[in-house]
Short mmCIF file of C-alpha atoms in Angstrom, two decimals:
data_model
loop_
_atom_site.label_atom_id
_atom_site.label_comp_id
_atom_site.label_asym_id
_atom_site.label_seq_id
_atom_site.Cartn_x
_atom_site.Cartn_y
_atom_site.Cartn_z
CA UNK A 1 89.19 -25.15 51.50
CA UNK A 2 86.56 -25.41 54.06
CA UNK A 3 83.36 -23.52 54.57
CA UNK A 4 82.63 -21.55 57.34
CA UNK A 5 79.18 -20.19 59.24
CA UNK A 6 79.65 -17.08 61.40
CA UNK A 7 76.81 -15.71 63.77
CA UNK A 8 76.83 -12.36 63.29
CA UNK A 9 75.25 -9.51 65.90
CA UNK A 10 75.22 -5.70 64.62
CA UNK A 11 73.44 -2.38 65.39
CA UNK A 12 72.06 -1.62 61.94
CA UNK A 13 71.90 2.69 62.94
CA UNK A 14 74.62 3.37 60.58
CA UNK A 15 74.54 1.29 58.06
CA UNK A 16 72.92 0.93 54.34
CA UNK A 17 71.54 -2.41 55.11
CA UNK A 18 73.19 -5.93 54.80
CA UNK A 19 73.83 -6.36 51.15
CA UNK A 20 76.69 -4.99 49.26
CA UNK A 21 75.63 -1.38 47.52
CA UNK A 22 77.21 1.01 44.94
CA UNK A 23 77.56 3.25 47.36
CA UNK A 24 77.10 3.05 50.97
CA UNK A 25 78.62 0.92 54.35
CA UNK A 26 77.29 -2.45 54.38
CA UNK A 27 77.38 -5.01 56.91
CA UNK A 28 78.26 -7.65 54.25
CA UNK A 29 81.37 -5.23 52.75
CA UNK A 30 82.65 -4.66 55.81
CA UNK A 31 82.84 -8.14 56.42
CA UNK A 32 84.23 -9.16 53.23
CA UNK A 33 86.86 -5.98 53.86
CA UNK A 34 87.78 -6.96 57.66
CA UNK A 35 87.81 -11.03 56.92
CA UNK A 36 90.14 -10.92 53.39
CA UNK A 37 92.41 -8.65 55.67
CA UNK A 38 92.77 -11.46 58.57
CA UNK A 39 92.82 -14.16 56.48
CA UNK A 40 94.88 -12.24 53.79
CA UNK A 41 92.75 -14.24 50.47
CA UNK A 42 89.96 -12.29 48.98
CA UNK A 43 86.30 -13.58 51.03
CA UNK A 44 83.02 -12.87 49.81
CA UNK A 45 80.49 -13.94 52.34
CA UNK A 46 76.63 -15.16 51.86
CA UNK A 47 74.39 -13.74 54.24
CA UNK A 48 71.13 -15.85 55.29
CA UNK A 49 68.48 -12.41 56.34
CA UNK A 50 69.33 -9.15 53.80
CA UNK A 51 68.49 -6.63 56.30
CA UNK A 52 67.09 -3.65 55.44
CA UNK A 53 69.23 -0.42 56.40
CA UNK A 54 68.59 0.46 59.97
CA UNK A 55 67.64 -2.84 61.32
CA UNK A 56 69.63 -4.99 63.74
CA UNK A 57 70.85 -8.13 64.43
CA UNK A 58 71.54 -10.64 67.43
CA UNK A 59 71.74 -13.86 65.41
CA UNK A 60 72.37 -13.09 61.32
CA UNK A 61 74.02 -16.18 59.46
CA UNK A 62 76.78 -15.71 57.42
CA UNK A 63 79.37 -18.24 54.95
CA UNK A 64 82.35 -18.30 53.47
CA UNK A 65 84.72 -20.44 52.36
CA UNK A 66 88.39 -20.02 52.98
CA UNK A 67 92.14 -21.91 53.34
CA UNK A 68 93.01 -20.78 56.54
CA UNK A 69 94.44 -22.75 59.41
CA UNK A 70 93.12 -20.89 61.71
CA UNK A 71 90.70 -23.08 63.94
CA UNK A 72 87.17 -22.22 62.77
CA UNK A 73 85.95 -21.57 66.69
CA UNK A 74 88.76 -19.35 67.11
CA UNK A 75 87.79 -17.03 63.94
CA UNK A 76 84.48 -15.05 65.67
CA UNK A 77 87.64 -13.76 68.49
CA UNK A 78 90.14 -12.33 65.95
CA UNK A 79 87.54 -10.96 63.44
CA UNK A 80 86.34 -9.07 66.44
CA UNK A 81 89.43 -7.60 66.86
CA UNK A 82 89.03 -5.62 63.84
CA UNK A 83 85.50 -5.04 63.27
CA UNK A 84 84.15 -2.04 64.30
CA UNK A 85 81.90 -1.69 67.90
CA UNK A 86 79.00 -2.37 66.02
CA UNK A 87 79.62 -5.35 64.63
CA UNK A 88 80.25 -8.53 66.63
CA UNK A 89 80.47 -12.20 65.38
CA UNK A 90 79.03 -14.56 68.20
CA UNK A 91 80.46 -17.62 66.95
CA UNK A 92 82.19 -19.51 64.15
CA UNK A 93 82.39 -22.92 63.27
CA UNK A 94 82.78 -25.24 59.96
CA UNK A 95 79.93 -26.48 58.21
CA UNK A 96 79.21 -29.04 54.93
CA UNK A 97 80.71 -27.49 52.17
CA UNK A 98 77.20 -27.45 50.43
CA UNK A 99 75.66 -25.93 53.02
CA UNK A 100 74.13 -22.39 51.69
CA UNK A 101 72.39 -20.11 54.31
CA UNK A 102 69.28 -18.99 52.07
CA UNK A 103 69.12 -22.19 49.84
CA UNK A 104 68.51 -24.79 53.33
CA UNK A 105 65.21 -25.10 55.31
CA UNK A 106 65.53 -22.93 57.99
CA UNK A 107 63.37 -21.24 61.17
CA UNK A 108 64.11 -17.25 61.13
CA UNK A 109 62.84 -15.15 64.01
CA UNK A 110 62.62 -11.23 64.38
CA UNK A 111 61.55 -9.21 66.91
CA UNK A 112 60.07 -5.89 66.13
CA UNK A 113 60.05 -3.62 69.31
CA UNK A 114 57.60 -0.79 69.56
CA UNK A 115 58.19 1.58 73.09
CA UNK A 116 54.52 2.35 73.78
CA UNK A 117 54.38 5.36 75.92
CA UNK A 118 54.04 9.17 76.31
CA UNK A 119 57.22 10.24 76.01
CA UNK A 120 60.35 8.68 74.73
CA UNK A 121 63.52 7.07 76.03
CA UNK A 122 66.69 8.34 75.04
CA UNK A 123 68.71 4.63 75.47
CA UNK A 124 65.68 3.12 73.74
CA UNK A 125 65.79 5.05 70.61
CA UNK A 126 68.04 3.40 68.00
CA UNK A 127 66.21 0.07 68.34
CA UNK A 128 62.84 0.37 69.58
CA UNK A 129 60.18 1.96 67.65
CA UNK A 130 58.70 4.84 69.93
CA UNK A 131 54.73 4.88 69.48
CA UNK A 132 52.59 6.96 71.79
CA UNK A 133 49.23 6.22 71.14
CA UNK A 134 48.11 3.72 73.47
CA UNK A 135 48.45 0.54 72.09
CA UNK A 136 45.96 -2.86 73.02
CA UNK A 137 48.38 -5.91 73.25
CA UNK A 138 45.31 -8.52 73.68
CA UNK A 139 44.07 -7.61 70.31
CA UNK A 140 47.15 -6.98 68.75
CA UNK A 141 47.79 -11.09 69.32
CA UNK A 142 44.44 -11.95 68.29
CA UNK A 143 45.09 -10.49 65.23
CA UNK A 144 48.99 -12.33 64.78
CA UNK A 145 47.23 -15.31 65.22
CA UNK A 146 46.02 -15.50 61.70
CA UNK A 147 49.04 -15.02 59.67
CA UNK A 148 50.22 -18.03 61.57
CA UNK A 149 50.33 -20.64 58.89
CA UNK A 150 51.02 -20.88 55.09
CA UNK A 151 49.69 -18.10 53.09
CA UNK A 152 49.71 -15.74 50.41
CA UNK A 153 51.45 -12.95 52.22
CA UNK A 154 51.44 -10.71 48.89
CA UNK A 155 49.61 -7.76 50.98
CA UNK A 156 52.30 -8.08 53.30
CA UNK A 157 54.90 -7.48 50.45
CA UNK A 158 56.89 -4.32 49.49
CA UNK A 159 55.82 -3.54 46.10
CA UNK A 160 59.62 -3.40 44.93
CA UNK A 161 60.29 -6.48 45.39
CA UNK A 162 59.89 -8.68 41.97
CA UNK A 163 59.56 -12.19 43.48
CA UNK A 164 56.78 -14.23 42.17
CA UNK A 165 55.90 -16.58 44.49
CA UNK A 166 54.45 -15.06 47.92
CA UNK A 167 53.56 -17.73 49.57
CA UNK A 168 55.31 -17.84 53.10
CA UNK A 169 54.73 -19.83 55.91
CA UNK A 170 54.67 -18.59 59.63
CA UNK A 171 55.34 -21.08 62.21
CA UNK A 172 54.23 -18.63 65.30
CA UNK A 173 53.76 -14.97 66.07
CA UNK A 174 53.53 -13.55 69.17
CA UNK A 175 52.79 -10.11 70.59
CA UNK A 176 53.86 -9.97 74.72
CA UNK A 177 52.65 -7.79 77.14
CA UNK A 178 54.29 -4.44 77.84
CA UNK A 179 57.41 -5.14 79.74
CA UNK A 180 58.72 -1.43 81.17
CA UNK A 181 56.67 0.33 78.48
CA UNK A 182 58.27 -2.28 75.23
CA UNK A 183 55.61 -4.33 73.49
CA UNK A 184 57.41 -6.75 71.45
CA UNK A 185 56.11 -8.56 68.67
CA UNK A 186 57.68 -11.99 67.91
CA UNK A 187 57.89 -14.18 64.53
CA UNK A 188 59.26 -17.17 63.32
CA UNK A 189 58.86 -18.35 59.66
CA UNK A 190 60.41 -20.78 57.14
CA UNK A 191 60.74 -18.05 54.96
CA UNK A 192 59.67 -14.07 54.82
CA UNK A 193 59.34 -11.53 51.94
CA UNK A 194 60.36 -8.13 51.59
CA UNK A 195 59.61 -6.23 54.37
CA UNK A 196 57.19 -8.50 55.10
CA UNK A 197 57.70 -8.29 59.37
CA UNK A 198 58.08 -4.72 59.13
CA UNK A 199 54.34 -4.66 57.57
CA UNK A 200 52.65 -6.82 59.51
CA UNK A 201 53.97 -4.68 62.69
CA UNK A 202 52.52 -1.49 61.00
CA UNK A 203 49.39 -3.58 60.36
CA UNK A 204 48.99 -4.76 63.97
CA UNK A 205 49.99 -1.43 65.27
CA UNK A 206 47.12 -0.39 63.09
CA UNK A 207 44.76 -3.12 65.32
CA UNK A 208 46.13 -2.16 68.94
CA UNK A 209 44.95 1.30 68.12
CA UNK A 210 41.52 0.41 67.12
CA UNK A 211 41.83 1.60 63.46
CA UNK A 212 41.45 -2.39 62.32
CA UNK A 213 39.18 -5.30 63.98
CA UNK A 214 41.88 -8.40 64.68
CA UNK A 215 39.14 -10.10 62.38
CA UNK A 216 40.17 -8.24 59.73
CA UNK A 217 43.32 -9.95 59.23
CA UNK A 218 42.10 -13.34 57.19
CA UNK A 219 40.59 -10.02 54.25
CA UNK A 220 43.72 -8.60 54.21
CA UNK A 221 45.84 -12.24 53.22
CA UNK A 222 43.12 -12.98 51.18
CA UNK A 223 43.10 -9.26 49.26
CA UNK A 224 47.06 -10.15 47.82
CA UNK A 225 46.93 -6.32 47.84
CA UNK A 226 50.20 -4.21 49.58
CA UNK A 227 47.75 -1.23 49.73
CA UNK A 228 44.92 -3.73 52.07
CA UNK A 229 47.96 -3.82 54.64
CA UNK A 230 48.83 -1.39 57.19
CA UNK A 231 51.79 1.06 56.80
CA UNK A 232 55.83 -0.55 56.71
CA UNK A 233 56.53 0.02 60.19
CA UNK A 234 60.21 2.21 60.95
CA UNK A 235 63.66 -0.49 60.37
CA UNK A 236 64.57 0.46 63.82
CA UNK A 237 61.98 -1.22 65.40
CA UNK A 238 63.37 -4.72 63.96
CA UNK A 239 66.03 -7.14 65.17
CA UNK A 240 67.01 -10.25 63.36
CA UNK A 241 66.94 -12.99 66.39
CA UNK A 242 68.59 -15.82 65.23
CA UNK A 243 68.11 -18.76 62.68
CA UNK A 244 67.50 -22.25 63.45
CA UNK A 245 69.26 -25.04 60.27
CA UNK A 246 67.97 -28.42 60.93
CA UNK A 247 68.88 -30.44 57.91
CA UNK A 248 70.22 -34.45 58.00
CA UNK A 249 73.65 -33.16 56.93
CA UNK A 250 74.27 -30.31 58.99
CA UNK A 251 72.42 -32.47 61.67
CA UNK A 252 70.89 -29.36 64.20
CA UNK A 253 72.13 -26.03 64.03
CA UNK A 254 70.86 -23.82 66.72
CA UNK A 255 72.18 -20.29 67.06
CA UNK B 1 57.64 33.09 89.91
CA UNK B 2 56.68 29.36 90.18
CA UNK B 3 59.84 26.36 90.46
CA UNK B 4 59.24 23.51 88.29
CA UNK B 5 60.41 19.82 88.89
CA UNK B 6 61.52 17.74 85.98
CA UNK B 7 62.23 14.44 85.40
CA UNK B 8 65.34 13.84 83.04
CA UNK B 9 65.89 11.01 80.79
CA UNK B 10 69.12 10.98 79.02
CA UNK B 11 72.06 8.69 77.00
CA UNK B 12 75.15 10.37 78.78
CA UNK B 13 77.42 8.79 75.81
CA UNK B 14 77.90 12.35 73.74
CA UNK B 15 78.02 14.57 76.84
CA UNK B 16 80.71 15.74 79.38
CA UNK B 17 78.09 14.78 82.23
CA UNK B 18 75.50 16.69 83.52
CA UNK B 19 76.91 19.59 84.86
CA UNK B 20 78.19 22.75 83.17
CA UNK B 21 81.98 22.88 82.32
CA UNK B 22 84.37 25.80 81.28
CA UNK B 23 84.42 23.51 77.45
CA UNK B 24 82.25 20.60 76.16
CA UNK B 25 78.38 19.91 76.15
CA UNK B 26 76.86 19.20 79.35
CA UNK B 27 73.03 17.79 79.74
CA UNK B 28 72.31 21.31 82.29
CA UNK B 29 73.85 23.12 79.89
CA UNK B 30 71.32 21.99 77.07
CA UNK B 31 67.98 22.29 79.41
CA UNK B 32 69.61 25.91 79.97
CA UNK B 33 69.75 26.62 76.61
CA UNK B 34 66.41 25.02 75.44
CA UNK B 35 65.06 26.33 78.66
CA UNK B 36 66.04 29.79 78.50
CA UNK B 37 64.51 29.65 74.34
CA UNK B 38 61.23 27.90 74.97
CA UNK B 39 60.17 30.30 77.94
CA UNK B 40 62.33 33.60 76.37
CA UNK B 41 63.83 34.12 79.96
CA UNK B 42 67.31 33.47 81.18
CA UNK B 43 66.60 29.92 82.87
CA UNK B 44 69.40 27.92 85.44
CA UNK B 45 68.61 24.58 86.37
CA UNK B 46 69.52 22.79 89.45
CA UNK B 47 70.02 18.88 89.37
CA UNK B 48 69.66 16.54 91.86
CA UNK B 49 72.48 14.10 90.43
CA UNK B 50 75.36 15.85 88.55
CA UNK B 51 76.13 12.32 86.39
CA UNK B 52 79.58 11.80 84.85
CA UNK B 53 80.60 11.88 81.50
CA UNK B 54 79.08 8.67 80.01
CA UNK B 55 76.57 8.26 82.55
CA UNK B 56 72.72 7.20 81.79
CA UNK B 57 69.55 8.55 83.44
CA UNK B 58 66.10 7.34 83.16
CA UNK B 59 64.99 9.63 86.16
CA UNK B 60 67.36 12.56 87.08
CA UNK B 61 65.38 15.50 88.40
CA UNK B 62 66.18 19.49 87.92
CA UNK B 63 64.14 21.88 89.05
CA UNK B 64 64.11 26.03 87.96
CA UNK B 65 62.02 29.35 88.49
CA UNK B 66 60.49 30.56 86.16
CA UNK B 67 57.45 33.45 85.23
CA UNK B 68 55.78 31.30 82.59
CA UNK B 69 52.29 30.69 81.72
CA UNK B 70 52.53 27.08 79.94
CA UNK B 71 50.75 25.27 82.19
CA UNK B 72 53.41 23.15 84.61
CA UNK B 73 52.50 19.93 83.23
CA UNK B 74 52.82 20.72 79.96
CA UNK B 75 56.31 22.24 79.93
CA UNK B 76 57.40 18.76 79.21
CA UNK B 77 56.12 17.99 75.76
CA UNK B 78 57.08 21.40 74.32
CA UNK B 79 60.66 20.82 76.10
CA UNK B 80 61.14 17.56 73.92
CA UNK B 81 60.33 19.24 70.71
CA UNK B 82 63.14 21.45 71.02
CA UNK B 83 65.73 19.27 72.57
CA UNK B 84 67.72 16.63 71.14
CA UNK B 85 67.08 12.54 71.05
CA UNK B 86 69.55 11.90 73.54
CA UNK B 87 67.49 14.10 76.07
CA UNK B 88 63.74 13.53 76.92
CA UNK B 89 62.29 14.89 80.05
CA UNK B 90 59.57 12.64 81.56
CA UNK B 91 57.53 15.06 83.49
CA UNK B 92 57.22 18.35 84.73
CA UNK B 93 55.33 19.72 87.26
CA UNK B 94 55.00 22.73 90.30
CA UNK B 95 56.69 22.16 93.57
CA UNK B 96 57.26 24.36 96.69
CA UNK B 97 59.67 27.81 96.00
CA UNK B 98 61.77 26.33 98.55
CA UNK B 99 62.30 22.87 97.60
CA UNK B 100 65.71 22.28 96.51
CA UNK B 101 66.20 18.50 94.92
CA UNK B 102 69.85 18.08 96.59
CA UNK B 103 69.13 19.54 100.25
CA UNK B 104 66.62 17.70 100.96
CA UNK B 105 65.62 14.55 101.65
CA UNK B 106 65.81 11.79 99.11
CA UNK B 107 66.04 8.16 98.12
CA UNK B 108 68.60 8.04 94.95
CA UNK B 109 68.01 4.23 92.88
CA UNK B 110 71.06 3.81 90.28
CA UNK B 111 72.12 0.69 88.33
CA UNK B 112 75.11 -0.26 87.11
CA UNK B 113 74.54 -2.99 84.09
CA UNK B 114 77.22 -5.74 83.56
CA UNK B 115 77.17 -7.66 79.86
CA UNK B 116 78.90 -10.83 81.46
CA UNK B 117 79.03 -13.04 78.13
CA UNK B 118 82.48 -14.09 75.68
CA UNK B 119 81.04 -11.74 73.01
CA UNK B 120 79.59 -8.34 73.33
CA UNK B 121 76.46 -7.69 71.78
CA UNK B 122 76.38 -4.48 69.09
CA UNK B 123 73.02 -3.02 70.46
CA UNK B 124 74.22 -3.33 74.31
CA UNK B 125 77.37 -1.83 74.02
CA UNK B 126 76.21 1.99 74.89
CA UNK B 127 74.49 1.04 78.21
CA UNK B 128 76.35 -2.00 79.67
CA UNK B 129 79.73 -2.40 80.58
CA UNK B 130 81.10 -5.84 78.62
CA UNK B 131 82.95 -8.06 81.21
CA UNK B 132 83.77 -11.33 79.66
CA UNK B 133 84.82 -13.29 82.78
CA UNK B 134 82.51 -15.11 84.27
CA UNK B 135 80.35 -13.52 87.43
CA UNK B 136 79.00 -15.55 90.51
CA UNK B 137 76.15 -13.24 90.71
CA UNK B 138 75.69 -14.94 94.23
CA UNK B 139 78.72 -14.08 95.86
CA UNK B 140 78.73 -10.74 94.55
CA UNK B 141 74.81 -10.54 96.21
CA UNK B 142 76.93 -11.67 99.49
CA UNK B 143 79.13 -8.87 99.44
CA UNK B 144 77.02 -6.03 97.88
CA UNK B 145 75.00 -6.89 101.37
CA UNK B 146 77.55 -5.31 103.55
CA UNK B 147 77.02 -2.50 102.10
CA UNK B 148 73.43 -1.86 103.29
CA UNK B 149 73.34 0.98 106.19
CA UNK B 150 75.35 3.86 107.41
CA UNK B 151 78.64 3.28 107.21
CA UNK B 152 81.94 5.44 106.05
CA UNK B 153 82.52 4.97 102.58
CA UNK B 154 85.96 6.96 102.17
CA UNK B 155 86.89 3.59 100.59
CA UNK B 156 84.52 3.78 97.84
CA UNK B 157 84.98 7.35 97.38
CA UNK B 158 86.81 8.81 94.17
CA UNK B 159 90.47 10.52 95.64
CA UNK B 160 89.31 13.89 93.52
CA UNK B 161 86.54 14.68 95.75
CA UNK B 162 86.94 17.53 98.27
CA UNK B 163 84.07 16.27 101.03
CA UNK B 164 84.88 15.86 103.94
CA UNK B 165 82.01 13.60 105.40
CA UNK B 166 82.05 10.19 104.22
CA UNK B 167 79.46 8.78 106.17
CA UNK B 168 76.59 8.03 103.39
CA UNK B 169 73.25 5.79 103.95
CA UNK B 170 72.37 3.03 101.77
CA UNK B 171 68.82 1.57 101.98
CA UNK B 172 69.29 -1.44 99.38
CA UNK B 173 72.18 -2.80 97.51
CA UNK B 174 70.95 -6.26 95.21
CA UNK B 175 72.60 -8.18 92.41
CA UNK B 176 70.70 -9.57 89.82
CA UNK B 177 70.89 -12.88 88.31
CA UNK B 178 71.63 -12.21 84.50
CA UNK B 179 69.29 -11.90 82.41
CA UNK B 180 69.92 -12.41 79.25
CA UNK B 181 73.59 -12.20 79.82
CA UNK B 182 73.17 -8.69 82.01
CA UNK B 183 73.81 -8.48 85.45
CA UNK B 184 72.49 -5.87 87.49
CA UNK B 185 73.48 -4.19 90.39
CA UNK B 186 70.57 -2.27 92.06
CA UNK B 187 71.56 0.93 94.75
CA UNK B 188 69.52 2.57 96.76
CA UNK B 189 70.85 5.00 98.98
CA UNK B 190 69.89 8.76 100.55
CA UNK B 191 73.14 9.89 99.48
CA UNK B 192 76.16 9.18 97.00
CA UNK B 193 79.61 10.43 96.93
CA UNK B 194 81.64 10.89 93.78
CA UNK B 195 82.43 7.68 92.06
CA UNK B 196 80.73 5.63 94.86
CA UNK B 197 78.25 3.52 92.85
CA UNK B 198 81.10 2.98 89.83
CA UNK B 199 84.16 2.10 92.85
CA UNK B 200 80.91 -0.62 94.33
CA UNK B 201 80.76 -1.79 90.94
CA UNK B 202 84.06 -2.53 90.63
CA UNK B 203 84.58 -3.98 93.87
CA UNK B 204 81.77 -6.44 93.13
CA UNK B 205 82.87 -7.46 90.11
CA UNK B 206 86.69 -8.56 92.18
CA UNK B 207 84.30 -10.44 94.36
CA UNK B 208 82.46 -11.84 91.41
CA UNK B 209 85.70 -13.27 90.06
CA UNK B 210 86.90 -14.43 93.03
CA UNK B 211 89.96 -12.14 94.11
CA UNK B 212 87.87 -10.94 96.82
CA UNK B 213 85.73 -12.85 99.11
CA UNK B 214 82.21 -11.35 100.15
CA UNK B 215 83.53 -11.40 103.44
CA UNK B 216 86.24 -8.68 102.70
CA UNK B 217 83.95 -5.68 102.52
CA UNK B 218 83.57 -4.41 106.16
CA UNK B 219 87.40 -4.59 106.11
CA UNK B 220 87.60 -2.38 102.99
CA UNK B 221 84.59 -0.03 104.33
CA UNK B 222 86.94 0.08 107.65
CA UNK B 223 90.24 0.88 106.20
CA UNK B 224 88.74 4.80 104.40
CA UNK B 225 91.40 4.17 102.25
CA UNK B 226 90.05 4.33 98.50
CA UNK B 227 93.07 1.99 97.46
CA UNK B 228 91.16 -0.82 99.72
CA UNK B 229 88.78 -1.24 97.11
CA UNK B 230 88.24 -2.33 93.60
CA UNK B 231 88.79 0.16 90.59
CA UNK B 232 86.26 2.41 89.12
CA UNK B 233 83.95 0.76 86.80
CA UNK B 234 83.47 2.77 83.60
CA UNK B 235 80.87 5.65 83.26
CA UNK B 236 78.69 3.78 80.51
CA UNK B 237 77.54 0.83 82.88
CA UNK B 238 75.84 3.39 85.08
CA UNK B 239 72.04 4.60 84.89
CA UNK B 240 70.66 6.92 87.27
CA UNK B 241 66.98 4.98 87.94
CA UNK B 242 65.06 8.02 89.69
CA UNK B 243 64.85 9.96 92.61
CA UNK B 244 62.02 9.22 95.41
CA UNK B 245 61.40 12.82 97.67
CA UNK B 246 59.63 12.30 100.46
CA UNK B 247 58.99 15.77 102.57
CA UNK B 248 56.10 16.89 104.59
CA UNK B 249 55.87 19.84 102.86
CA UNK B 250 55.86 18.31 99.43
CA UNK B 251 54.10 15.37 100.50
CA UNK B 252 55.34 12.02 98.91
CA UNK B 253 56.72 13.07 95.45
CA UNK B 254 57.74 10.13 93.23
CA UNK B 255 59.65 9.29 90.23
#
């Protein structure tokens, strides 16, 4: 048996999220589903990021462990075979058989696009967030620059989620300059909470129109209060980048 | 009577191509219908590019009579309520009874978007066309090159079309180094025939493999023999940019 770390790339539009469901397509059954058929055992993968329904994916982390002979590089090409057009595994490769995607330090990034113009964009609109209202980028990173750092991101938490500890720590966020009419805003973190990214995007959204001073950011941490944050901004808006393992074991993992 | 100019966004991926056919859904055939609702008169558009099936526009332009009193500008907005999120038209406005946006004079930009990577990429997969072998983006710059001027493209033309003048004018023809794993071919030309900017495509992507050299095009341009060239790239790769009129009577009208 060895373990195994896929990359994994989707378009989130039609499905209910990464995790398993009662009912529902999930990123996560339909790879269990597509790699127990190729590798004809029963595989239940571990997924590193739980996306939400509706959000995507260029770099998503994925385990399993399996008895094939097949050479772990060459697994990403013939699960692609059989995974539907919006899925695609980047790469594959064998890692420590300890190694566990959520349980490891690790540097997430996600990207949450917002098309800020009059009127939409047809090719845009299953993963950019379309927001008229004129939106100020300057402020919008003056305000990202305070979450950088470890804090008590409870405002910034969904108030289903049951975990205890909030603290989180942000190791840089970023909000670029229009590029043909996309502001993106950037984040990388050891570590984020439910719907944490898609919150602070509705809260900066909430600063690039004026509604909130960029100074009011260090309050809002400081209020551990959902209802102090700005709205969750739309799933579509949000792409999982990628996830960077550096551990003495696994030595550096860069996807 | 006034004739109104729009500018036409669209995703081409769940329509037979712009223009209307005896059976399937055609992008004129849905600003007809939405047209002919939102003004409660019997409205016929006229397009300036009648895309394929599959084909992308960020800047198509249709113009139509019409006894309305919505202001010009604002037939837009209303337009987009009504149609559907594969369809948003960028601008409207008055222009001259007699202008007509195929007779006269324009400057047509359309780019044809290559994913050149191993894997594709879920989110891309609508708007590029996934190549997996490896472009030189160079050479294919070399060749596209040739293209630039009048010349007789009967080699690059599809064998279904009926016209009988090949001669066509192209003002710019660039490739792109990838970005981010997408090449980009840029055309800019006063005319088009049918298939022209998919058969370039193709024939640039032989040169960027190396079965053709750059060197090779004014042979194929000389032979007018369509089988001289490379195949037809698929329909999905291609986005119509926009459409730059420039006319004394209309003054400089731009996309």
């Amino acid at each position: 048996m060895k373990r195994i770390k896929l990359v994994v790339a989707y378009e989130g539009t039609n499905y209910c999220g990464w995790q398993v469901q009662p009912s529902g397509v999930t990123i996560e059954g339909v790879l269990n589903h597509t790699l127990s058929q190729l590798l004809g055992e029963e595989i239940k993968v571990t997924g590193a990021s739980r996306t939400d329904s509706g959000v995507h994916s260029l770099g998503n982390v994925a385990v399993f462990d399996t008895g094939t002979r097949i050479p772990p590089e060459k697994i990403c090409y013939a699960l692609n075979q059989r995974l539907p057009a919006d899925i695609a595994v980047q790469s594959s490769c064998e890692v420590p058989r300890d190694f566990h995607p959520r349980r490891c330090y690790s540097e997430k990034t996600y990207e949450y696009r917002i098309l800020n113009r009059k009127i939409p964009i047809p090719t845009l609109r299953r993963d950019t967030y379309f927001y008229y209202r004129p939106l100020d980028a300057a402020k919008m990173q003056q305000a990202a620059a305070y979450v950088v750092g470890r804090h008590d991101f409870k405002s910034f938490c969904s108030i289903r989620a049951s975990v205890e500890d909030t603290v989180r720590e942000i190791l840089s966020c970023t909000v670029a300059k229009p590029q043909e009419g996309i502001l993106t805003i950037r984040v990388t973190g050891t570590g984020f909470l439910y719907n944490m990214v898609r919150i602070l995007a509705g809260t900066l959204i909430l600063v690039g129109i004026g509604e909130l001073e960029p100074e009011a950011l260090p309050g809002i941490l400081e209020k551990r209060d959902r209802s102090a944050a700005g709205p969750t901004a739309p799933a579509h808006g949000l792409t999982m980048i990628g996830i960077r393992y550096v551990s003495s074991e696994t030595d550096t993992m860069e996807v």
